[in-house]
PDB file of C-alpha atoms and ligand atoms in Angstrom:
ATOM      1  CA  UNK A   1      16.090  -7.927   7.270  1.00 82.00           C
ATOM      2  CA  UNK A   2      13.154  -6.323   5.517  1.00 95.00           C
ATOM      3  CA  UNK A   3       9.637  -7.379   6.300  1.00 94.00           C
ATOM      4  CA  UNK A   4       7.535  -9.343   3.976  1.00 98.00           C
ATOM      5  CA  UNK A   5       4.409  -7.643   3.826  1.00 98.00           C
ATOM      6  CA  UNK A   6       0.913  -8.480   2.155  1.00 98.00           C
ATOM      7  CA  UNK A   7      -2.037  -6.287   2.603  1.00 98.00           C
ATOM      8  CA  UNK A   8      -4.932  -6.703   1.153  1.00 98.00           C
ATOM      9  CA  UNK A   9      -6.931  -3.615  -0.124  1.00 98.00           C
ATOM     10  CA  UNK A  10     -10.704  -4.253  -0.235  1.00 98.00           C
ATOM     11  CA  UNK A  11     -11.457  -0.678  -2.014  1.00 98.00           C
ATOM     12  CA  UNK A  12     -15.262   0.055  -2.026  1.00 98.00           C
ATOM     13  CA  UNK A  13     -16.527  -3.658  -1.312  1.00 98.00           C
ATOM     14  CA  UNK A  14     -17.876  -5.894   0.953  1.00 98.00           C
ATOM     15  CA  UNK A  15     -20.899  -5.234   3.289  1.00 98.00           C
ATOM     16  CA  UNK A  16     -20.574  -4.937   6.937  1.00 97.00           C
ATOM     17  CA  UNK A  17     -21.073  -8.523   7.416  1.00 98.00           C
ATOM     18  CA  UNK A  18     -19.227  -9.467   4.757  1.00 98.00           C
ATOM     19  CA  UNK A  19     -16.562  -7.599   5.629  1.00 98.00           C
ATOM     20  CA  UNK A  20     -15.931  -9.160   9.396  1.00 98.00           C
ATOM     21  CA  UNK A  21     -16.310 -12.524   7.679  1.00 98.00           C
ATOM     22  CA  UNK A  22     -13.707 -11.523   5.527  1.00 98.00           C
ATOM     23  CA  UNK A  23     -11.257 -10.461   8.375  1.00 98.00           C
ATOM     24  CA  UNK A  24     -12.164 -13.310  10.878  1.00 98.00           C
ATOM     25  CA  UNK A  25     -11.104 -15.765   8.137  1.00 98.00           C
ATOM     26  CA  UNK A  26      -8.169 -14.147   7.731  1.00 98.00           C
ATOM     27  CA  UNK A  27      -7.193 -13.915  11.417  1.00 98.00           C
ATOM     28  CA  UNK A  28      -7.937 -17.539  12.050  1.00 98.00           C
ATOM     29  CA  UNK A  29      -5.487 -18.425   8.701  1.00 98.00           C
ATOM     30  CA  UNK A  30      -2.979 -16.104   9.786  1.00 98.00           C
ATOM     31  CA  UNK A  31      -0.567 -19.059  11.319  1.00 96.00           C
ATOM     32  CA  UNK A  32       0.070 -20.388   7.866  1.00 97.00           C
ATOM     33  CA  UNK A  33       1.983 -17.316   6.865  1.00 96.00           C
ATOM     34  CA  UNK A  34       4.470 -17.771   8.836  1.00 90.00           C
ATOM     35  CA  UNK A  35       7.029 -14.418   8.865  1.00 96.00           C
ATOM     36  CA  UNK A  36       4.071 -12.605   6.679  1.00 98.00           C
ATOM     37  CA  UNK A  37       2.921  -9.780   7.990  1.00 98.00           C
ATOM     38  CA  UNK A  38      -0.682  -9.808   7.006  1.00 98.00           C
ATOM     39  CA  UNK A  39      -2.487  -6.662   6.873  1.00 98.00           C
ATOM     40  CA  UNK A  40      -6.239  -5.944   5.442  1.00 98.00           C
ATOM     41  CA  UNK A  41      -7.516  -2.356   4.958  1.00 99.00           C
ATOM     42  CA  UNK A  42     -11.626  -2.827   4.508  1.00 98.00           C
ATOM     43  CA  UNK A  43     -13.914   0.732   3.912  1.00 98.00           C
ATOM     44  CA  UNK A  44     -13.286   3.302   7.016  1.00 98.00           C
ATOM     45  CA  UNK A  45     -17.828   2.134   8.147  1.00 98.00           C
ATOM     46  CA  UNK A  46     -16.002  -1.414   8.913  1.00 98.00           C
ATOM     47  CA  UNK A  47     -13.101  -0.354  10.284  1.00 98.00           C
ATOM     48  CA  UNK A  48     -14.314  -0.786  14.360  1.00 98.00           C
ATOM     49  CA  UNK A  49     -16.471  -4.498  13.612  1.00 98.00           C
ATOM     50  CA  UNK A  50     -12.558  -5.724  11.603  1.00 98.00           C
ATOM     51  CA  UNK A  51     -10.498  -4.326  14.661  1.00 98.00           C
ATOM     52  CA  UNK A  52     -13.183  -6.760  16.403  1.00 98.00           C
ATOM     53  CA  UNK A  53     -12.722  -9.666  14.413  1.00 98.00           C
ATOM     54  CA  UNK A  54      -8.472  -9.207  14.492  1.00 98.00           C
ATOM     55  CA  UNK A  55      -8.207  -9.273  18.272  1.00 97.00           C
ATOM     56  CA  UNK A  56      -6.075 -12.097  19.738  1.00 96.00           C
ATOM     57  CA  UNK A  57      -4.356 -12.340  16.053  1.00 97.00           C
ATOM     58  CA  UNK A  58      -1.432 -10.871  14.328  1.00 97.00           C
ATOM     59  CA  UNK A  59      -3.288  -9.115  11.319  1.00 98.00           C
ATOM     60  CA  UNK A  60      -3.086  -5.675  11.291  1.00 98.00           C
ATOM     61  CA  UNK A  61      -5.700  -3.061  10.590  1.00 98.00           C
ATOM     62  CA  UNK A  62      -5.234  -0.460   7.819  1.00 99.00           C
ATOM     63  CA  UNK A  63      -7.368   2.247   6.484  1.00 98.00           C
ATOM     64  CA  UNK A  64      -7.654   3.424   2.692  1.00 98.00           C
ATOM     65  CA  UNK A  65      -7.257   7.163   2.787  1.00 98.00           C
ATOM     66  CA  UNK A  66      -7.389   9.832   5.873  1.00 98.00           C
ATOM     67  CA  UNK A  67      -8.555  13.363   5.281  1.00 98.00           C
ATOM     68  CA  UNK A  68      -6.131  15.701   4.681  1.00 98.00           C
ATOM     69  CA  UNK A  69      -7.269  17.830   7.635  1.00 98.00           C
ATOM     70  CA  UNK A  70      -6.561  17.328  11.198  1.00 98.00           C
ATOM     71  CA  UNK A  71     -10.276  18.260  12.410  1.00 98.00           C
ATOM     72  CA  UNK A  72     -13.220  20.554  12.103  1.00 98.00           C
ATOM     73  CA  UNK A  73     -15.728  21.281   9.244  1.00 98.00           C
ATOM     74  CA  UNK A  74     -14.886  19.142   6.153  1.00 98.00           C
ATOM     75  CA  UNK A  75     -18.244  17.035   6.018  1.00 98.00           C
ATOM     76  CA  UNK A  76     -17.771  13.771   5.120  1.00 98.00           C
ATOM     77  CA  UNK A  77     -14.144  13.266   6.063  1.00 98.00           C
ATOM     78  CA  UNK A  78     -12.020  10.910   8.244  1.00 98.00           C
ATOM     79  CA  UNK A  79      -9.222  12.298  10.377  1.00 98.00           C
ATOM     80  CA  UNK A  80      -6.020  10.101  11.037  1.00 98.00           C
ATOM     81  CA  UNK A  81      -7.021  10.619  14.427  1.00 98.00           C
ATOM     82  CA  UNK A  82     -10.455   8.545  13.847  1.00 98.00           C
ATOM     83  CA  UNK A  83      -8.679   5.896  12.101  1.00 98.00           C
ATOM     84  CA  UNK A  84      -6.551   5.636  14.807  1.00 98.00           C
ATOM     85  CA  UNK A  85      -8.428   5.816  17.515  1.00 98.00           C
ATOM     86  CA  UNK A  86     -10.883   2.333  15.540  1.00 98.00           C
ATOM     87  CA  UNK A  87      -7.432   0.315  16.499  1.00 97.00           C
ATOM     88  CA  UNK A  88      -5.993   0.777  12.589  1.00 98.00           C
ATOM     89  CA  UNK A  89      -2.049   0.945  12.550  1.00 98.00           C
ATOM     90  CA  UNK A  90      -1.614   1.923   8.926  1.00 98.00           C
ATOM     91  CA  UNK A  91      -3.231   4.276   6.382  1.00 99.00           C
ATOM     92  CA  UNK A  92      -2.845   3.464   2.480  1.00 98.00           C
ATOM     93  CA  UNK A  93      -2.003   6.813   1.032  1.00 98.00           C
ATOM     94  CA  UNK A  94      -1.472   8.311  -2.911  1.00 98.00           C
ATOM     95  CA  UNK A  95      -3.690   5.189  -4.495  1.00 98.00           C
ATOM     96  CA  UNK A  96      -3.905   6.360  -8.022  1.00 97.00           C
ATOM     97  CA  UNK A  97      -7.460   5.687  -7.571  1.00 97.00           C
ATOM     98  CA  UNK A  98      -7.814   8.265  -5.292  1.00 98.00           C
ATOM     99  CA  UNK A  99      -4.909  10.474  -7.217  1.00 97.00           C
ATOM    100  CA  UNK A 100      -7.519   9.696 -10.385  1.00 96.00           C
ATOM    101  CA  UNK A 101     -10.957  10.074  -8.736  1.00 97.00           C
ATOM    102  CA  UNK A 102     -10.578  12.738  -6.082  1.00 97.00           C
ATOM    103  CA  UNK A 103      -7.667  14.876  -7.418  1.00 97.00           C
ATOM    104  CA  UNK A 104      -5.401  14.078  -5.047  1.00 97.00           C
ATOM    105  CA  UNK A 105      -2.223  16.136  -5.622  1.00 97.00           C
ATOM    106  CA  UNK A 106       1.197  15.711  -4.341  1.00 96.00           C
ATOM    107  CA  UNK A 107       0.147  18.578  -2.212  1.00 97.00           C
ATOM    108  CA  UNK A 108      -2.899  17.095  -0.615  1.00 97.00           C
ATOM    109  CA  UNK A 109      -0.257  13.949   0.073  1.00 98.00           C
ATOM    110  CA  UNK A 110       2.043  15.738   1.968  1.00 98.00           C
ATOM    111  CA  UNK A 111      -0.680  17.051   4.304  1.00 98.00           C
ATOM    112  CA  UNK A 112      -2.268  13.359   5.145  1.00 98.00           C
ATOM    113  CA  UNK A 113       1.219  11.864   5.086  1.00 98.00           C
ATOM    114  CA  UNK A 114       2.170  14.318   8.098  1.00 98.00           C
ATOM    115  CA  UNK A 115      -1.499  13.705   9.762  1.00 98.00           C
ATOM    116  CA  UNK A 116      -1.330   9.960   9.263  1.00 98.00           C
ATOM    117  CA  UNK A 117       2.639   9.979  10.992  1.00 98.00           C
ATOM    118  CA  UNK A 118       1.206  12.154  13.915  1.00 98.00           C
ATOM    119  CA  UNK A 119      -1.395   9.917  15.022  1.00 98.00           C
ATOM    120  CA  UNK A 120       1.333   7.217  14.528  1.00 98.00           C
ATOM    121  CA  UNK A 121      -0.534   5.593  11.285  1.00 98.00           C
ATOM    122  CA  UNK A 122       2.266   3.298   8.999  1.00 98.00           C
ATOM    123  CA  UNK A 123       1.317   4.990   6.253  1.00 98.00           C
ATOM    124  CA  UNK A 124       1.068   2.557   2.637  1.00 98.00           C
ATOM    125  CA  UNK A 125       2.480   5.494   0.098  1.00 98.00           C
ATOM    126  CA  UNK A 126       1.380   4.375  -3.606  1.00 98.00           C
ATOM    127  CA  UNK A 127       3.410   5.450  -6.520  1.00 98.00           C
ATOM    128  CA  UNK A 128       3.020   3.899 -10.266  1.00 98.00           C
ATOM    129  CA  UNK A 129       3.023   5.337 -13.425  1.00 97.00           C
ATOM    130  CA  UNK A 130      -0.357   5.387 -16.456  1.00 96.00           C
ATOM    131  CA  UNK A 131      -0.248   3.335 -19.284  1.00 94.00           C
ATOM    132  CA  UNK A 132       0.853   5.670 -21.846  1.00 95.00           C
ATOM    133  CA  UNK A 133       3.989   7.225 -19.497  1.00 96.00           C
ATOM    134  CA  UNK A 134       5.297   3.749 -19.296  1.00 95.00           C
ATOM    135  CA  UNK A 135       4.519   3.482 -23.322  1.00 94.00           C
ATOM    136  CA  UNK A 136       6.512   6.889 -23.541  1.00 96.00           C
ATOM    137  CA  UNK A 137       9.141   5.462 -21.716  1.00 97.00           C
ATOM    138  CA  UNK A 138       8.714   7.900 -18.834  1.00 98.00           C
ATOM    139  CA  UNK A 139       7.459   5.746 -16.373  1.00 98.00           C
ATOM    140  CA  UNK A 140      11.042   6.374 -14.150  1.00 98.00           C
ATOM    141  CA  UNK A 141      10.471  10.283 -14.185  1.00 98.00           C
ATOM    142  CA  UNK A 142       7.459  10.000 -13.319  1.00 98.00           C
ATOM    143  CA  UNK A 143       8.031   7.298 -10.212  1.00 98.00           C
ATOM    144  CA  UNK A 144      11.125   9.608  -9.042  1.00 98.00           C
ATOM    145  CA  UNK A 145       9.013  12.838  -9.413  1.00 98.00           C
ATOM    146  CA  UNK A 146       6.262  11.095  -7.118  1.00 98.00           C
ATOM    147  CA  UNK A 147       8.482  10.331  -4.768  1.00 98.00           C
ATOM    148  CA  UNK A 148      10.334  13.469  -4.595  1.00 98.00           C
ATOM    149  CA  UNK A 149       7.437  15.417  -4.056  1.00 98.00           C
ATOM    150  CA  UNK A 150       6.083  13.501  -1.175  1.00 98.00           C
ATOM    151  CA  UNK A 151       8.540  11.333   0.472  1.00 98.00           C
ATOM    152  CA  UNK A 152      11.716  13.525   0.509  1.00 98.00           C
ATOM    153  CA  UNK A 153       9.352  15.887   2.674  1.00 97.00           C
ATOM    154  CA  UNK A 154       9.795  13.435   5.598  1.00 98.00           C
ATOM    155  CA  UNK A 155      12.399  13.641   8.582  1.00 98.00           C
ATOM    156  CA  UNK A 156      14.603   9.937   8.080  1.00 98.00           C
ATOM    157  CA  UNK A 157      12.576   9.282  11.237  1.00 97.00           C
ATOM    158  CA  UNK A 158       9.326   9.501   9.220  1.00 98.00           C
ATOM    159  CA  UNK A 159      10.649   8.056   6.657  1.00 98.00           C
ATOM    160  CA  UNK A 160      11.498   4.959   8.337  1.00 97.00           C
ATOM    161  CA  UNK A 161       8.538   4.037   9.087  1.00 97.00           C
ATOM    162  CA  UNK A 162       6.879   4.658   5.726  1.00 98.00           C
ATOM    163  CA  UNK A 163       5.950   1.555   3.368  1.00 98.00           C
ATOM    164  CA  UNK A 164       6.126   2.014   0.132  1.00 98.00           C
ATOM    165  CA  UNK A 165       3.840   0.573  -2.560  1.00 98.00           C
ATOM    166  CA  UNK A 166       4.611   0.523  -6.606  1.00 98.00           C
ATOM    167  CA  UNK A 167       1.535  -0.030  -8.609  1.00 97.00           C
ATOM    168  CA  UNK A 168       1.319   0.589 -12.428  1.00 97.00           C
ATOM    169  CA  UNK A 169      -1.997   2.094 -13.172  1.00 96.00           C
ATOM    170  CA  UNK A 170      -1.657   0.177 -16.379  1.00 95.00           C
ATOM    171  CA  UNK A 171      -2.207  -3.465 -13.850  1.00 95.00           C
ATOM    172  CA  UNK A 172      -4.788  -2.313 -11.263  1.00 92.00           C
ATOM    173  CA  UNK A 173      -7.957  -4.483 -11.928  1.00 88.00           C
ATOM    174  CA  UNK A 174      -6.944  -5.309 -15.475  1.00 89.00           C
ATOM    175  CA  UNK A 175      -5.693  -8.772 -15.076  1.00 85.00           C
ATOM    176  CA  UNK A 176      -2.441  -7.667 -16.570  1.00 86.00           C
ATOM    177  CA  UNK A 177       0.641  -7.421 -13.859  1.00 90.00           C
ATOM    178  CA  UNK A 178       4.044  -6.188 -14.202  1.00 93.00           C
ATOM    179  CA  UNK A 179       6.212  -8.796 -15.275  1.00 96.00           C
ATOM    180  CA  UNK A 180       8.776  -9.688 -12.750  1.00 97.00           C
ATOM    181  CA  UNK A 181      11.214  -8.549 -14.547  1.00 97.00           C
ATOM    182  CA  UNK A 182       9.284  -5.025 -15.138  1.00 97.00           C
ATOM    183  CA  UNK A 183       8.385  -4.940 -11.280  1.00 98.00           C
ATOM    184  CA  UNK A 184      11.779  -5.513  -9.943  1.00 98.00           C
ATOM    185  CA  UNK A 185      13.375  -2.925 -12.136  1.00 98.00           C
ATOM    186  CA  UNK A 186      11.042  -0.283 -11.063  1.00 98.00           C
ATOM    187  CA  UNK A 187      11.383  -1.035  -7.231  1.00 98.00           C
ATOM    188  CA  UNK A 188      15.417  -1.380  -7.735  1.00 98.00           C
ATOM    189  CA  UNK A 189      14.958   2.243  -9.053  1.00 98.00           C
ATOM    190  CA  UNK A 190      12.622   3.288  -5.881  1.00 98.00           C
ATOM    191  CA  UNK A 191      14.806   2.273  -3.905  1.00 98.00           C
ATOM    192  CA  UNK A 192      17.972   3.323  -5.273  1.00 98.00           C
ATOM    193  CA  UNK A 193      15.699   6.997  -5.542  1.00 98.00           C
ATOM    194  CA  UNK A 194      15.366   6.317  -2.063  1.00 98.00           C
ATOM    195  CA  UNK A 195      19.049   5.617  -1.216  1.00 98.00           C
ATOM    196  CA  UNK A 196      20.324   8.746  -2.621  1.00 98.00           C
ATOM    197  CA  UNK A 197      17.980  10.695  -0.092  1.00 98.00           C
ATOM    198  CA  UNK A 198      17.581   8.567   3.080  1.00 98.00           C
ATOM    199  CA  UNK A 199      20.857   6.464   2.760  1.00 98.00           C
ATOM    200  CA  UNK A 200      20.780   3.274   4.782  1.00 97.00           C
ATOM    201  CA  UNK A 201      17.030   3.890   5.642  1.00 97.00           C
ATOM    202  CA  UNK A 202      16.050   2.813   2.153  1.00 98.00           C
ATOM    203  CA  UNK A 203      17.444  -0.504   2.502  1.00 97.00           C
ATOM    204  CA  UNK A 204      15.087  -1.424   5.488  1.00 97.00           C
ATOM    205  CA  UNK A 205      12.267  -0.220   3.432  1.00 98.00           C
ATOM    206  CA  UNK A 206       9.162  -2.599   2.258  1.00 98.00           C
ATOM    207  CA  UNK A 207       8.390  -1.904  -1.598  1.00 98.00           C
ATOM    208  CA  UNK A 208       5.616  -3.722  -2.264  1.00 98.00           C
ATOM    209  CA  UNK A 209       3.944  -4.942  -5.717  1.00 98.00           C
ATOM    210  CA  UNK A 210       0.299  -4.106  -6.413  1.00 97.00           C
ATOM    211  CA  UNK A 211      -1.552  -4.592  -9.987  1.00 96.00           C
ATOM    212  CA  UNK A 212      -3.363  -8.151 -10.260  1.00 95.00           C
ATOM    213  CA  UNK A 213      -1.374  -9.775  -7.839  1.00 96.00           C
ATOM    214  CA  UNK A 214      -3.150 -13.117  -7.835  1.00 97.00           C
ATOM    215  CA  UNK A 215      -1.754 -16.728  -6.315  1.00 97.00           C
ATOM    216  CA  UNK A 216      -0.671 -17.288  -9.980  1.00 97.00           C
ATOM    217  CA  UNK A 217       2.055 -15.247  -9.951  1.00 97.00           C
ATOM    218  CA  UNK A 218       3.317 -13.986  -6.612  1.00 98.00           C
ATOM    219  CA  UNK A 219       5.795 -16.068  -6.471  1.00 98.00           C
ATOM    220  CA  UNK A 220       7.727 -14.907  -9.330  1.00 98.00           C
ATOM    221  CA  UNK A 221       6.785 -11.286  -8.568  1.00 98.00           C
ATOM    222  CA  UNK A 222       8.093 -11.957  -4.688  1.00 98.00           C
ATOM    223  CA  UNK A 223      11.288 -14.198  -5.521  1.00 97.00           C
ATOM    224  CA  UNK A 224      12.937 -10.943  -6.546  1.00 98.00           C
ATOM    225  CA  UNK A 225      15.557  -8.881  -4.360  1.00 97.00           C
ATOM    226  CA  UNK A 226      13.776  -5.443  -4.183  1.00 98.00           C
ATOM    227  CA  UNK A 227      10.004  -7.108  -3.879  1.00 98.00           C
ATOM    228  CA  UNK A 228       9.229  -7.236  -0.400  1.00 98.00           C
ATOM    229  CA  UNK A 229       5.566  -8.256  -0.939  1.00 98.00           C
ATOM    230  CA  UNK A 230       2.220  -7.399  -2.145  1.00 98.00           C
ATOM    231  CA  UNK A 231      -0.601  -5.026  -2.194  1.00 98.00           C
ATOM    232  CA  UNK A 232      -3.603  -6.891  -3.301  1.00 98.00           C
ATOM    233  CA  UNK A 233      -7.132  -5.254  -4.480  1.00 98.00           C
ATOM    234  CA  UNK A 234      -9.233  -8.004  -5.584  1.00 97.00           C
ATOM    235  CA  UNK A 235      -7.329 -11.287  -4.881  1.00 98.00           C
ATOM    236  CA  UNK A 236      -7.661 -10.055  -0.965  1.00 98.00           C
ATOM    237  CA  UNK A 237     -11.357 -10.353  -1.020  1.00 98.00           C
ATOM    238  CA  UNK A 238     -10.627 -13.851  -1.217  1.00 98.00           C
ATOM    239  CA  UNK A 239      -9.810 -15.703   1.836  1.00 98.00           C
ATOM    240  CA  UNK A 240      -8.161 -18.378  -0.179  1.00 98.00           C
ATOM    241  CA  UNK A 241      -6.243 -16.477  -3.053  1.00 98.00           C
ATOM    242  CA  UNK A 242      -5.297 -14.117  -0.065  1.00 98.00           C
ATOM    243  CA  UNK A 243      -3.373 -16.691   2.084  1.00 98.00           C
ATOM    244  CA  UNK A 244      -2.022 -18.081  -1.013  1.00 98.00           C
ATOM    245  CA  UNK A 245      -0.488 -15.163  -1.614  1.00 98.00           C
ATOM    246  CA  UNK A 246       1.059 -14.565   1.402  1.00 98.00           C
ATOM    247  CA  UNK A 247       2.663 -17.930   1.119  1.00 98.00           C
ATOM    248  CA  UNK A 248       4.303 -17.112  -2.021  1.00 98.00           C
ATOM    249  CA  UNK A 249       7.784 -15.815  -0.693  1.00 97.00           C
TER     250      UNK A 249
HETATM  251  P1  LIG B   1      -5.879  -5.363  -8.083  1.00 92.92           P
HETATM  252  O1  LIG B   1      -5.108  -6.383  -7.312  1.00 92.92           O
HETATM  253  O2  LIG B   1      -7.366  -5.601  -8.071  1.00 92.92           O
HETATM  254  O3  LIG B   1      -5.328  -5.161  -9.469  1.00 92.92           O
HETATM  255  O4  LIG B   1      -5.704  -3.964  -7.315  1.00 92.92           O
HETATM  256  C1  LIG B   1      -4.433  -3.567  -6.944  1.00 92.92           C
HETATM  257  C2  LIG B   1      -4.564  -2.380  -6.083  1.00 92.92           C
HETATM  258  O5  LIG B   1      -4.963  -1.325  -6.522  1.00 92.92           O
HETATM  259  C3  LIG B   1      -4.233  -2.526  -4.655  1.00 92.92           C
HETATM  260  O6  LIG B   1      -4.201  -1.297  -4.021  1.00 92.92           O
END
């Protein structure tokens, strides 16, 4: 049986205080999602005060990004081996954001996909395709490529242990979401992509929605075979709209 999943990325927001408010909410509503793992993944300054708050509780820690080095002179950076050592369990990796912002290649993937697996960080891989590829009707080559050039790179082992997440660029922060129809095509084909590389791994593997996942319509987005849950941007700075979520399967 594949886990149901809902993790709740709080990109750049939330203050310090805000932020353990956030997550000590969360913890203390984790018994209504019963069978949900819950995991939040506040900004890398909060990361120590959140592992705080989600002692005792079943939420798990996650960070946003890792630095694509293991160590040494790359001011401003985070190793995998920081985020681990702040009590985090997974690492969201490939947000288009970051793909967008930062220039994150497939190359610079592969290299924080290995550091995040070595320090034994889940990592959250993000694939999803921009408005005009899906318009263009390329939004499967371009999913597949992503995947190929990343993912494939793993042992099974890795692999495994890898979480996938589909988001279409096209529903991040815009109030528009995949239909359910539209989102359980595309993570029928990831996983099918999957299958043909990793065989029977695939089927164990969370795929999980993000792009305006809101408690309006995770239930339709979750009720389908290859949805195993959601990653939620600004719905998870919500206490309320967060649990919601999670009780949508
Ligand atoms: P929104 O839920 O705000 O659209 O963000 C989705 C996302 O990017 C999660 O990583």
């Amino acid at each position: 049986m594949r886990k149901k999943i809902v993790a709740g990325n709080w990109k750049m927001n939330t203050s310090a205080e805000q932020g353990e408010e956030l997550a000590a909410a969360v913890a203390e509503r984790s018994g209504e999602t019963d069978g949900v793992l819950l995991i939040v993944a506040p900004p890398f300054t909060h990361l120590t005060k959140v592992a705080d708050k989600l002692k005792g509780s079943a939420v798990q820690l996650s960070a946003q990004n890792c630095a694509s080095e293991k160590s040494g002179a790359y001011t401003g950076e985070v190793s995998a081996a920081m985020i681990a050592g702040t009590g985090a369990k997974y690492c969201i990796l490939g947000h288009s954001e970051r793909r967008e912002y930062y220039g994150e290649t497939d190359a610079t993937l592969n290299r924080k996909l290995t550091l995040c697996l070595a320090e034994s960080l889940t990592p959250i891989f993000c694939v999803g395709e921009k408005l005009n590829e899906r318009e263009s009707g390329a939004h499967f080559d371009v999913v597949r490529t992503q995947l190929s050039n990343t993912l494939f790179n793993l042992s099974d082992e890795d692999f495994a242990k890898t979480i996938i997440a589909y988001e279409p660029v096209w529903a991040i922060g815009t109030g528009k979401t995949a239909s359910p129809e539209q989102a359980q095509e595309m993570h029928a084909f990831i996983r099918k992509t999957l299958f043909e590389k990793f065989g029977d791994k695939a089927l164990e593997t969370a795929i999980l929605y993000g792009g305006s996942c809101n408690p309006g319509n995770a239930r339709a987005l979750f009720s389908n075979s290859d949805v195993d849950g959601g990653l939620i941007g600004g719905a998870s700075l919500k206490v309320d709209d967060f649990i919601a979520i999670a009780k949508s399967f």
